[in-house]
Amino acid sequence: MKVTINAAMTLDGKIATAAGDSAISSKDDLKRVHRLRTTSDAVMVGISTVLADDPMLTARLARGRNPARIVVDSRGRIPSESRLLRTARETRTMVAVTERAAKEAVGRIEESGAEVIVAGKESVDLKALFFALEKKGIRKILVEGGGELNWSVLKLGLADRLIVTVAPRIAGGRLAPTLVEGDGFDQISKGIRLKLAKVERKKTGELVLHYIPGKIHSTF
């Protein structure tokens, strides 16, 4: 299994404003992301991203197939009217929940045509989820956050690559979400080390940074 985290942030590390605006990437960078999606078996997001952005997670700006869509959603909160569930019969869609998800929520999701994967008791067990996905033929996953999901994937050592587009803007806002959230580390020295593998400089002023995490766990 190969796992890539892709994200766009402002120079001050925000992936959206406090008001929820996440339109950070230029059109050129969005095309790059969509091309990346066509090379992936599935694209994964957290439920917060779905509730905030109502994404489609398709590759409409590039030539190629659409990836499967995976939502990490402990309690099965994904709305029936979300674009992901409304198109679940057209594009393979999976929702990862926990044992605490209500039967009614699970049934509602399955009625849309989406697959439900139960992984974990209180929070989604990502290692168990990735193992289940691999058994379903999903071998290349593109993680598109948000910050909580990015944190979990990185902390567990599940990411093989991290691609970050840095936009030449400052968003500010102490409540604005950042690239990686979660509990964090108490000491900088305990933080995850990254190796810079590639830098792309765009005419838009954006930098696309390709990193390899110091600890890679690629066997599930």
PDB file of C-alpha atoms in Angstrom:
ATOM      1  CA  MET A   1       0.000   0.000   0.000  1.00  0.00           C
ATOM      2  CA  LYS A   2       1.218   3.482  -0.880  1.00  0.00           C
ATOM      3  CA  VAL A   3      -0.228   6.473   0.936  1.00  0.00           C
ATOM      4  CA  THR A   4       0.230  10.091  -0.150  1.00  0.00           C
ATOM      5  CA  ILE A   5      -1.003  13.098   1.806  1.00  0.00           C
ATOM      6  CA  ASN A   6      -1.741  16.101  -0.389  1.00  0.00           C
ATOM      7  CA  ALA A   7      -2.769  19.515   0.901  1.00  0.00           C
ATOM      8  CA  ALA A   8      -2.694  23.215   0.157  1.00  0.00           C
ATOM      9  CA  MET A   9      -2.018  25.839   2.798  1.00  0.00           C
ATOM     10  CA  THR A  10      -1.316  29.522   3.129  1.00  0.00           C
ATOM     11  CA  LEU A  11       2.152  30.687   4.092  1.00  0.00           C
ATOM     12  CA  ASP A  12       1.021  30.781   7.720  1.00  0.00           C
ATOM     13  CA  GLY A  13      -0.087  27.139   7.625  1.00  0.00           C
ATOM     14  CA  LYS A  14      -3.857  27.534   7.291  1.00  0.00           C
ATOM     15  CA  ILE A  15      -5.819  25.085   5.137  1.00  0.00           C
ATOM     16  CA  ALA A  16      -8.957  27.223   5.407  1.00  0.00           C
ATOM     17  CA  THR A  17     -10.093  30.442   7.019  1.00  0.00           C
ATOM     18  CA  ALA A  18     -11.920  30.486  10.331  1.00  0.00           C
ATOM     19  CA  ALA A  19     -15.096  31.087   8.287  1.00  0.00           C
ATOM     20  CA  GLY A  20     -14.471  27.900   6.301  1.00  0.00           C
ATOM     21  CA  ASP A  21     -13.148  29.210   2.979  1.00  0.00           C
ATOM     22  CA  SER A  22     -10.656  26.635   1.678  1.00  0.00           C
ATOM     23  CA  ALA A  23     -10.171  27.993  -1.872  1.00  0.00           C
ATOM     24  CA  ILE A  24      -6.383  28.196  -1.547  1.00  0.00           C
ATOM     25  CA  SER A  25      -4.981  26.464  -4.643  1.00  0.00           C
ATOM     26  CA  SER A  26      -4.773  28.151  -8.033  1.00  0.00           C
ATOM     27  CA  LYS A  27      -6.526  26.552 -11.013  1.00  0.00           C
ATOM     28  CA  ASP A  28      -3.146  25.228 -12.130  1.00  0.00           C
ATOM     29  CA  ASP A  29      -2.581  23.505  -8.796  1.00  0.00           C
ATOM     30  CA  LEU A  30      -6.102  22.069  -8.788  1.00  0.00           C
ATOM     31  CA  LYS A  31      -5.350  20.449 -12.134  1.00  0.00           C
ATOM     32  CA  ARG A  32      -2.215  18.911 -10.596  1.00  0.00           C
ATOM     33  CA  VAL A  33      -4.305  17.498  -7.736  1.00  0.00           C
ATOM     34  CA  HIS A  34      -6.860  16.050 -10.136  1.00  0.00           C
ATOM     35  CA  ARG A  35      -4.097  14.402 -12.152  1.00  0.00           C
ATOM     36  CA  LEU A  36      -2.810  12.929  -8.902  1.00  0.00           C
ATOM     37  CA  ARG A  37      -6.292  11.581  -8.196  1.00  0.00           C
ATOM     38  CA  THR A  38      -6.335   9.718 -11.514  1.00  0.00           C
ATOM     39  CA  THR A  39      -3.222   7.808 -10.450  1.00  0.00           C
ATOM     40  CA  SER A  40      -4.765   6.813  -7.106  1.00  0.00           C
ATOM     41  CA  ASP A  41      -7.131   3.966  -6.332  1.00  0.00           C
ATOM     42  CA  ALA A  42      -8.939   6.080  -3.756  1.00  0.00           C
ATOM     43  CA  VAL A  43      -9.017   9.557  -2.232  1.00  0.00           C
ATOM     44  CA  MET A  44      -9.656   9.841   1.506  1.00  0.00           C
ATOM     45  CA  VAL A  45     -11.019  12.714   3.593  1.00  0.00           C
ATOM     46  CA  GLY A  46     -12.321  13.192   7.110  1.00  0.00           C
ATOM     47  CA  ILE A  47     -15.941  13.939   7.934  1.00  0.00           C
ATOM     48  CA  SER A  48     -15.067  17.548   8.865  1.00  0.00           C
ATOM     49  CA  THR A  49     -13.966  18.171   5.280  1.00  0.00           C
ATOM     50  CA  VAL A  50     -17.228  16.734   3.967  1.00  0.00           C
ATOM     51  CA  LEU A  51     -19.340  18.846   6.320  1.00  0.00           C
ATOM     52  CA  ALA A  52     -17.389  22.021   5.532  1.00  0.00           C
ATOM     53  CA  ASP A  53     -16.830  21.695   1.769  1.00  0.00           C
ATOM     54  CA  ASP A  54     -19.290  19.083   0.448  1.00  0.00           C
ATOM     55  CA  PRO A  55     -16.637  17.886  -2.058  1.00  0.00           C
ATOM     56  CA  MET A  56     -17.089  15.587  -5.053  1.00  0.00           C
ATOM     57  CA  LEU A  57     -13.501  14.227  -4.956  1.00  0.00           C
ATOM     58  CA  THR A  58     -13.520  13.438  -8.676  1.00  0.00           C
ATOM     59  CA  ALA A  59     -10.831  14.011 -11.317  1.00  0.00           C
ATOM     60  CA  ARG A  60     -12.986  16.233 -13.540  1.00  0.00           C
ATOM     61  CA  LEU A  61     -10.092  18.613 -14.320  1.00  0.00           C
ATOM     62  CA  ALA A  62      -7.870  15.835 -15.672  1.00  0.00           C
ATOM     63  CA  ARG A  63      -8.103  12.993 -18.139  1.00  0.00           C
ATOM     64  CA  GLY A  64      -8.453   9.621 -16.492  1.00  0.00           C
ATOM     65  CA  ARG A  65     -10.629   7.633 -14.169  1.00  0.00           C
ATOM     66  CA  ASN A  66     -12.194   8.870 -10.976  1.00  0.00           C
ATOM     67  CA  PRO A  67     -10.804   7.287  -7.811  1.00  0.00           C
ATOM     68  CA  ALA A  68     -12.993   5.659  -5.202  1.00  0.00           C
ATOM     69  CA  ARG A  69     -13.984   8.058  -2.391  1.00  0.00           C
ATOM     70  CA  ILE A  70     -13.419   7.211   1.279  1.00  0.00           C
ATOM     71  CA  VAL A  71     -14.788   9.198   4.225  1.00  0.00           C
ATOM     72  CA  VAL A  72     -13.480   8.646   7.754  1.00  0.00           C
ATOM     73  CA  ASP A  73     -16.636   9.250   9.785  1.00  0.00           C
ATOM     74  CA  SER A  74     -16.710   7.642  13.246  1.00  0.00           C
ATOM     75  CA  ARG A  75     -20.433   8.164  13.935  1.00  0.00           C
ATOM     76  CA  GLY A  76     -21.804   8.086  10.404  1.00  0.00           C
ATOM     77  CA  ARG A  77     -22.643  11.783  10.300  1.00  0.00           C
ATOM     78  CA  ILE A  78     -22.248  12.200   6.526  1.00  0.00           C
ATOM     79  CA  PRO A  79     -25.451  13.884   5.267  1.00  0.00           C
ATOM     80  CA  SER A  80     -27.680  12.018   2.834  1.00  0.00           C
ATOM     81  CA  GLU A  81     -27.803  15.185   0.730  1.00  0.00           C
ATOM     82  CA  SER A  82     -23.999  15.374   0.448  1.00  0.00           C
ATOM     83  CA  ARG A  83     -22.689  15.148  -3.084  1.00  0.00           C
ATOM     84  CA  LEU A  84     -20.682  12.069  -2.156  1.00  0.00           C
ATOM     85  CA  LEU A  85     -23.717  10.042  -1.122  1.00  0.00           C
ATOM     86  CA  ARG A  86     -25.911  11.425  -3.914  1.00  0.00           C
ATOM     87  CA  THR A  87     -23.373  10.097  -6.452  1.00  0.00           C
ATOM     88  CA  ALA A  88     -22.400   6.916  -4.582  1.00  0.00           C
ATOM     89  CA  ARG A  89     -24.004   4.676  -7.213  1.00  0.00           C
ATOM     90  CA  GLU A  90     -21.982   6.379  -9.946  1.00  0.00           C
ATOM     91  CA  THR A  91     -18.571   6.480  -8.251  1.00  0.00           C
ATOM     92  CA  ARG A  92     -17.481   3.931  -5.653  1.00  0.00           C
ATOM     93  CA  THR A  93     -17.865   5.476  -2.224  1.00  0.00           C
ATOM     94  CA  MET A  94     -16.915   4.032   1.163  1.00  0.00           C
ATOM     95  CA  VAL A  95     -17.617   5.385   4.639  1.00  0.00           C
ATOM     96  CA  ALA A  96     -15.484   4.171   7.543  1.00  0.00           C
ATOM     97  CA  VAL A  97     -17.356   4.190  10.852  1.00  0.00           C
ATOM     98  CA  THR A  98     -16.897   2.742  14.336  1.00  0.00           C
ATOM     99  CA  GLU A  99     -18.984   0.393  16.438  1.00  0.00           C
ATOM    100  CA  ARG A 100     -20.652   3.410  18.063  1.00  0.00           C
ATOM    101  CA  ALA A 101     -22.260   4.485  14.786  1.00  0.00           C
ATOM    102  CA  ALA A 102     -26.030   4.075  15.045  1.00  0.00           C
ATOM    103  CA  LYS A 103     -27.630   1.294  13.011  1.00  0.00           C
ATOM    104  CA  GLU A 104     -29.950   3.875  11.487  1.00  0.00           C
ATOM    105  CA  ALA A 105     -26.950   5.897  10.258  1.00  0.00           C
ATOM    106  CA  VAL A 106     -25.289   2.820   8.790  1.00  0.00           C
ATOM    107  CA  GLY A 107     -28.509   1.798   7.052  1.00  0.00           C
ATOM    108  CA  ARG A 108     -29.028   5.284   5.645  1.00  0.00           C
ATOM    109  CA  ILE A 109     -25.497   5.346   4.211  1.00  0.00           C
ATOM    110  CA  GLU A 110     -25.849   1.903   2.676  1.00  0.00           C
ATOM    111  CA  GLU A 111     -29.175   2.854   1.102  1.00  0.00           C
ATOM    112  CA  SER A 112     -27.329   5.522  -0.894  1.00  0.00           C
ATOM    113  CA  GLY A 113     -25.199   2.846  -2.519  1.00  0.00           C
ATOM    114  CA  ALA A 114     -22.087   3.557  -0.441  1.00  0.00           C
ATOM    115  CA  GLU A 115     -20.162   0.793   1.311  1.00  0.00           C
ATOM    116  CA  VAL A 116     -19.769   0.936   5.103  1.00  0.00           C
ATOM    117  CA  ILE A 117     -16.582  -0.317   6.745  1.00  0.00           C
ATOM    118  CA  VAL A 118     -16.600  -0.745  10.538  1.00  0.00           C
ATOM    119  CA  ALA A 119     -13.095  -0.203  11.933  1.00  0.00           C
ATOM    120  CA  GLY A 120     -12.629   0.558  15.619  1.00  0.00           C
ATOM    121  CA  LYS A 121     -14.746   1.124  18.708  1.00  0.00           C
ATOM    122  CA  GLU A 122     -14.506   4.808  19.674  1.00  0.00           C
ATOM    123  CA  SER A 123     -12.505   6.271  16.779  1.00  0.00           C
ATOM    124  CA  VAL A 124     -11.717   4.830  13.377  1.00  0.00           C
ATOM    125  CA  ASP A 125      -8.717   2.502  13.585  1.00  0.00           C
ATOM    126  CA  LEU A 126      -6.767   3.639  10.530  1.00  0.00           C
ATOM    127  CA  LYS A 127      -4.439   0.646  10.477  1.00  0.00           C
ATOM    128  CA  ALA A 128      -7.425  -1.708  10.473  1.00  0.00           C
ATOM    129  CA  LEU A 129      -9.130   0.457   7.856  1.00  0.00           C
ATOM    130  CA  PHE A 130      -6.129   0.458   5.537  1.00  0.00           C
ATOM    131  CA  PHE A 131      -5.826  -3.304   5.910  1.00  0.00           C
ATOM    132  CA  ALA A 132      -9.506  -3.705   4.975  1.00  0.00           C
ATOM    133  CA  LEU A 133      -9.082  -1.378   2.009  1.00  0.00           C
ATOM    134  CA  GLU A 134      -6.104  -3.330   0.728  1.00  0.00           C
ATOM    135  CA  LYS A 135      -8.221  -6.494   0.819  1.00  0.00           C
ATOM    136  CA  LYS A 136     -10.739  -4.618  -1.361  1.00  0.00           C
ATOM    137  CA  GLY A 137      -8.037  -3.915  -3.951  1.00  0.00           C
ATOM    138  CA  ILE A 138      -7.212  -0.364  -2.816  1.00  0.00           C
ATOM    139  CA  ARG A 139      -3.415  -0.074  -3.000  1.00  0.00           C
ATOM    140  CA  LYS A 140      -2.768   3.617  -3.661  1.00  0.00           C
ATOM    141  CA  ILE A 141      -4.508   6.110  -1.372  1.00  0.00           C
ATOM    142  CA  LEU A 142      -4.464   9.884  -1.676  1.00  0.00           C
ATOM    143  CA  VAL A 143      -5.284  11.511   1.665  1.00  0.00           C
ATOM    144  CA  GLU A 144      -6.710  15.021   1.385  1.00  0.00           C
ATOM    145  CA  GLY A 145      -7.254  15.784   5.078  1.00  0.00           C
ATOM    146  CA  GLY A 146      -8.210  17.815   6.985  1.00  0.00           C
ATOM    147  CA  GLY A 147      -5.856  18.481   9.827  1.00  0.00           C
ATOM    148  CA  GLU A 148      -7.098  15.756  12.190  1.00  0.00           C
ATOM    149  CA  LEU A 149      -6.870  13.029   9.565  1.00  0.00           C
ATOM    150  CA  ASN A 150      -3.446  14.290   8.442  1.00  0.00           C
ATOM    151  CA  TRP A 151      -2.246  14.103  12.041  1.00  0.00           C
ATOM    152  CA  SER A 152      -3.500  10.555  12.535  1.00  0.00           C
ATOM    153  CA  VAL A 153      -1.972   9.260   9.306  1.00  0.00           C
ATOM    154  CA  LEU A 154       1.380  10.901  10.007  1.00  0.00           C
ATOM    155  CA  LYS A 155       1.547   9.951  13.678  1.00  0.00           C
ATOM    156  CA  LEU A 156       0.847   6.307  12.869  1.00  0.00           C
ATOM    157  CA  GLY A 157       3.619   6.315  10.272  1.00  0.00           C
ATOM    158  CA  LEU A 158       1.220   5.393   7.469  1.00  0.00           C
ATOM    159  CA  ALA A 159       2.259   8.084   4.972  1.00  0.00           C
ATOM    160  CA  ASP A 160       4.851   7.395   2.294  1.00  0.00           C
ATOM    161  CA  ARG A 161       4.780  10.902   0.858  1.00  0.00           C
ATOM    162  CA  LEU A 162       3.578  14.371   1.822  1.00  0.00           C
ATOM    163  CA  ILE A 163       2.893  16.970  -0.879  1.00  0.00           C
ATOM    164  CA  VAL A 164       2.111  20.495   0.271  1.00  0.00           C
ATOM    165  CA  THR A 165       1.293  23.462  -1.919  1.00  0.00           C
ATOM    166  CA  VAL A 166       2.202  26.704  -0.166  1.00  0.00           C
ATOM    167  CA  ALA A 167       0.169  29.621  -1.481  1.00  0.00           C
ATOM    168  CA  PRO A 168       1.590  33.184  -1.324  1.00  0.00           C
ATOM    169  CA  ARG A 169      -1.126  34.385   1.034  1.00  0.00           C
ATOM    170  CA  ILE A 170      -1.578  35.013   4.738  1.00  0.00           C
ATOM    171  CA  ALA A 171      -4.945  34.035   6.205  1.00  0.00           C
ATOM    172  CA  GLY A 172      -4.412  34.508   9.933  1.00  0.00           C
ATOM    173  CA  GLY A 173      -7.073  33.593  12.471  1.00  0.00           C
ATOM    174  CA  ARG A 174      -6.395  31.698  15.676  1.00  0.00           C
ATOM    175  CA  LEU A 175      -9.425  29.480  14.969  1.00  0.00           C
ATOM    176  CA  ALA A 176      -8.494  28.755  11.356  1.00  0.00           C
ATOM    177  CA  PRO A 177      -7.670  25.057  10.742  1.00  0.00           C
ATOM    178  CA  THR A 178      -4.049  24.143  10.080  1.00  0.00           C
ATOM    179  CA  LEU A 179      -2.286  21.528   7.975  1.00  0.00           C
ATOM    180  CA  VAL A 180      -1.849  19.111  10.881  1.00  0.00           C
ATOM    181  CA  GLU A 181      -3.832  19.275  14.105  1.00  0.00           C
ATOM    182  CA  GLY A 182      -4.562  16.495  16.602  1.00  0.00           C
ATOM    183  CA  ASP A 183      -2.841  16.407  20.004  1.00  0.00           C
ATOM    184  CA  GLY A 184       0.589  17.263  18.630  1.00  0.00           C
ATOM    185  CA  PHE A 185       3.920  16.634  20.290  1.00  0.00           C
ATOM    186  CA  ASP A 186       5.111  18.272  23.513  1.00  0.00           C
ATOM    187  CA  GLN A 187       8.611  18.779  22.139  1.00  0.00           C
ATOM    188  CA  ILE A 188       9.795  19.857  18.702  1.00  0.00           C
ATOM    189  CA  SER A 189      12.543  17.240  18.950  1.00  0.00           C
ATOM    190  CA  LYS A 190       9.850  14.555  19.132  1.00  0.00           C
ATOM    191  CA  GLY A 191       8.152  15.785  15.969  1.00  0.00           C
ATOM    192  CA  ILE A 192       8.044  13.828  12.726  1.00  0.00           C
ATOM    193  CA  ARG A 193      11.148  14.377  10.621  1.00  0.00           C
ATOM    194  CA  LEU A 194      10.686  14.978   6.914  1.00  0.00           C
ATOM    195  CA  LYS A 195      13.097  14.707   3.995  1.00  0.00           C
ATOM    196  CA  LEU A 196      12.613  17.277   1.238  1.00  0.00           C
ATOM    197  CA  ALA A 197      12.597  15.313  -2.030  1.00  0.00           C
ATOM    198  CA  LYS A 198      11.437  17.893  -4.571  1.00  0.00           C
ATOM    199  CA  VAL A 199      10.436  21.546  -4.935  1.00  0.00           C
ATOM    200  CA  GLU A 200       8.238  22.912  -7.722  1.00  0.00           C
ATOM    201  CA  ARG A 201       8.080  26.686  -8.217  1.00  0.00           C
ATOM    202  CA  LYS A 202       4.940  27.857 -10.002  1.00  0.00           C
ATOM    203  CA  LYS A 203       4.339  31.057 -11.972  1.00  0.00           C
ATOM    204  CA  THR A 204       1.454  31.680  -9.579  1.00  0.00           C
ATOM    205  CA  GLY A 205       3.964  32.164  -6.769  1.00  0.00           C
ATOM    206  CA  GLU A 206       3.022  28.808  -5.248  1.00  0.00           C
ATOM    207  CA  LEU A 207       5.590  26.307  -4.033  1.00  0.00           C
ATOM    208  CA  VAL A 208       4.796  22.613  -4.250  1.00  0.00           C
ATOM    209  CA  LEU A 209       6.905  20.787  -1.676  1.00  0.00           C
ATOM    210  CA  HIS A 210       7.363  17.023  -1.815  1.00  0.00           C
ATOM    211  CA  TYR A 211       8.458  15.390   1.433  1.00  0.00           C
ATOM    212  CA  ILE A 212       9.197  11.851   2.540  1.00  0.00           C
ATOM    213  CA  PRO A 213       8.309  11.247   6.213  1.00  0.00           C
ATOM    214  CA  GLY A 214      11.144   9.895   8.294  1.00  0.00           C
ATOM    215  CA  LYS A 215       9.121   6.947   9.507  1.00  0.00           C
ATOM    216  CA  ILE A 216       7.320   5.062   6.749  1.00  0.00           C
ATOM    217  CA  HIS A 217       4.995   2.178   7.399  1.00  0.00           C
ATOM    218  CA  SER A 218       3.966   0.765   4.047  1.00  0.00           C
ATOM    219  CA  THR A 219       3.065  -2.841   4.913  1.00  0.00           C
ATOM    220  CA  PHE A 220      -0.375  -3.591   6.337  1.00  0.00           C
TER     221      PHE A 220
END
